[in-house]
Coordinates of C-alpha atoms in Angstrom, one line a residue:
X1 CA -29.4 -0.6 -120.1
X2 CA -32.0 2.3 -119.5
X3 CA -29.1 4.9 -118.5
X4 CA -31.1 7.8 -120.7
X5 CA -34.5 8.9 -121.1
X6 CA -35.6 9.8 -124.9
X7 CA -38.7 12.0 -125.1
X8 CA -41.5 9.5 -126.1
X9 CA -42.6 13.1 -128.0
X10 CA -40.1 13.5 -129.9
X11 CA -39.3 10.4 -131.7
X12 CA -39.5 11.7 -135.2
X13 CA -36.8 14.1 -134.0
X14 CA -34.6 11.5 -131.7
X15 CA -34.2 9.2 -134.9
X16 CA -33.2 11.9 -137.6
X17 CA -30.4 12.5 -135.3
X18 CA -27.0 11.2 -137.2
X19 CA -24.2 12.6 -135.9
X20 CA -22.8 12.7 -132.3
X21 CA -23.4 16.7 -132.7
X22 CA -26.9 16.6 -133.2
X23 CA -27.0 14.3 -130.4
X24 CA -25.3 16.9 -128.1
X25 CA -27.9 19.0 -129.2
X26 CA -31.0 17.0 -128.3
X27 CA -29.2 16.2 -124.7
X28 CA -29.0 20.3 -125.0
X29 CA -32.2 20.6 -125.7
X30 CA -33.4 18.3 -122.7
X31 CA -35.0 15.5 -125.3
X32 CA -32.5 13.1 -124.3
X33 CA -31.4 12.9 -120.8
X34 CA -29.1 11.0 -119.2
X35 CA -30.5 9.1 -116.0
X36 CA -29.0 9.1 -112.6
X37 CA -26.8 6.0 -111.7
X38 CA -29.3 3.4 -110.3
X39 CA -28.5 2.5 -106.3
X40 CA -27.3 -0.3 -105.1
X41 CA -27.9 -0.2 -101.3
X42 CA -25.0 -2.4 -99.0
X43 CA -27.5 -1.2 -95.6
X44 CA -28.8 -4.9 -95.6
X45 CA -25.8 -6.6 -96.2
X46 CA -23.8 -4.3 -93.5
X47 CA -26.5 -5.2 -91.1
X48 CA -26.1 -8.8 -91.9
X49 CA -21.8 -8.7 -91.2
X50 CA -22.9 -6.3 -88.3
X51 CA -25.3 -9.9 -86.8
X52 CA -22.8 -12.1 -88.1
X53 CA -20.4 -10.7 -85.6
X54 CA -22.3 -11.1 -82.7
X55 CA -22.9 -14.3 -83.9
X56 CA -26.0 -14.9 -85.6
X57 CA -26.4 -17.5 -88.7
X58 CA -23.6 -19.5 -87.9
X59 CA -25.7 -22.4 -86.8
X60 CA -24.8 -25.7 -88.3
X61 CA -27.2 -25.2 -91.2
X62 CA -25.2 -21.9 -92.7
X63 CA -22.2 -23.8 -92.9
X64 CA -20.7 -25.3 -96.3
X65 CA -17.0 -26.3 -95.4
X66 CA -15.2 -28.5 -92.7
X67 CA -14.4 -27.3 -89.0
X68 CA -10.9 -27.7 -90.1
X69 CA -11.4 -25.9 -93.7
X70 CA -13.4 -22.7 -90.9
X71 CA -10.8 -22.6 -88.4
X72 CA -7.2 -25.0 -89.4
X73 CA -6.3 -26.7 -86.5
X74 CA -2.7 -25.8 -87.4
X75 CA -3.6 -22.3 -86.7
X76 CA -5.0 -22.8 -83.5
X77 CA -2.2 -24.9 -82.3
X78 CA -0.1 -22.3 -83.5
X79 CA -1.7 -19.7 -81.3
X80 CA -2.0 -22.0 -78.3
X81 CA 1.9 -23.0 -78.7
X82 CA 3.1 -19.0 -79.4
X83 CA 0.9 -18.2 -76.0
X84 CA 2.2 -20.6 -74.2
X85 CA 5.8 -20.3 -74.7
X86 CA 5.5 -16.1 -74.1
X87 CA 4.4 -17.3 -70.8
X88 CA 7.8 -19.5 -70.4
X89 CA 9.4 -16.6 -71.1
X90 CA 8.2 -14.2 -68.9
X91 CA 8.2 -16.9 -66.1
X92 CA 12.3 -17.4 -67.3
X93 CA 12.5 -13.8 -66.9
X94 CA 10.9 -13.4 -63.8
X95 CA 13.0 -16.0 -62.3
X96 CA 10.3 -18.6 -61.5
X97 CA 11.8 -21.3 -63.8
X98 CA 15.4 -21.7 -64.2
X99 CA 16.4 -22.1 -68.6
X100 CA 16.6 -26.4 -67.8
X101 CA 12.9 -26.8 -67.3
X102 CA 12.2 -23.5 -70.1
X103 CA 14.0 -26.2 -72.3
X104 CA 12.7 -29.2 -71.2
X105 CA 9.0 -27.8 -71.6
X106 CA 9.8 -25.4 -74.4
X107 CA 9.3 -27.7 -77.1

């Protein structure tokens, strides 16, 4: 997968190597060198999350699922009912509502 360089020189030389020790040799040698790890840049695809957060290509043609399959409605509901009854509470705390009406509207 082009991880080593052989000396385009040497070939004669590369190919009578048989044994892994003569192979150490040549890398010793500096006919045979091992390549650097080829990079695989994330910059564009951090800059993409980073405009995807503000907002950018969420238009109607970037989307492949259902509103529901996006964002559940169960899950918002959820969220909307946990708010709501943290704010009965603290108004049953705070004496604003007495625990009859807390119950009646609880649920």
């Amino acid at each position: 997968k082009r991880k080593i360089w052989l000396d385009p020189n040497e070939t004669n030389e590369i190919s009578n190597a048989n044994s892994r020790q003569s192979i150490r040799k040549l890398q010793k040698d500096g006919l045979i060198i091992k390549k650097p790890a080829v990079v695989h840049s994330r910059s564009r695809a951090l800059r993409h999350a980073e405009a995807r957060r503000k907002g950018r290509h969420t238009g109607f043609g970037k989307r492949k699922g259902t509103a529901n399959a996006r964002m559940p409605t169960q899950v918002i509901w959820m969220r909307r009912q946990r708010v709501l009854r943290r704010l009965l509470r603290k108004y049953r705390d705070a004496k604003k509502i007495d625990r009859h009406l807390y119950r009646e509207v609880y649920l």
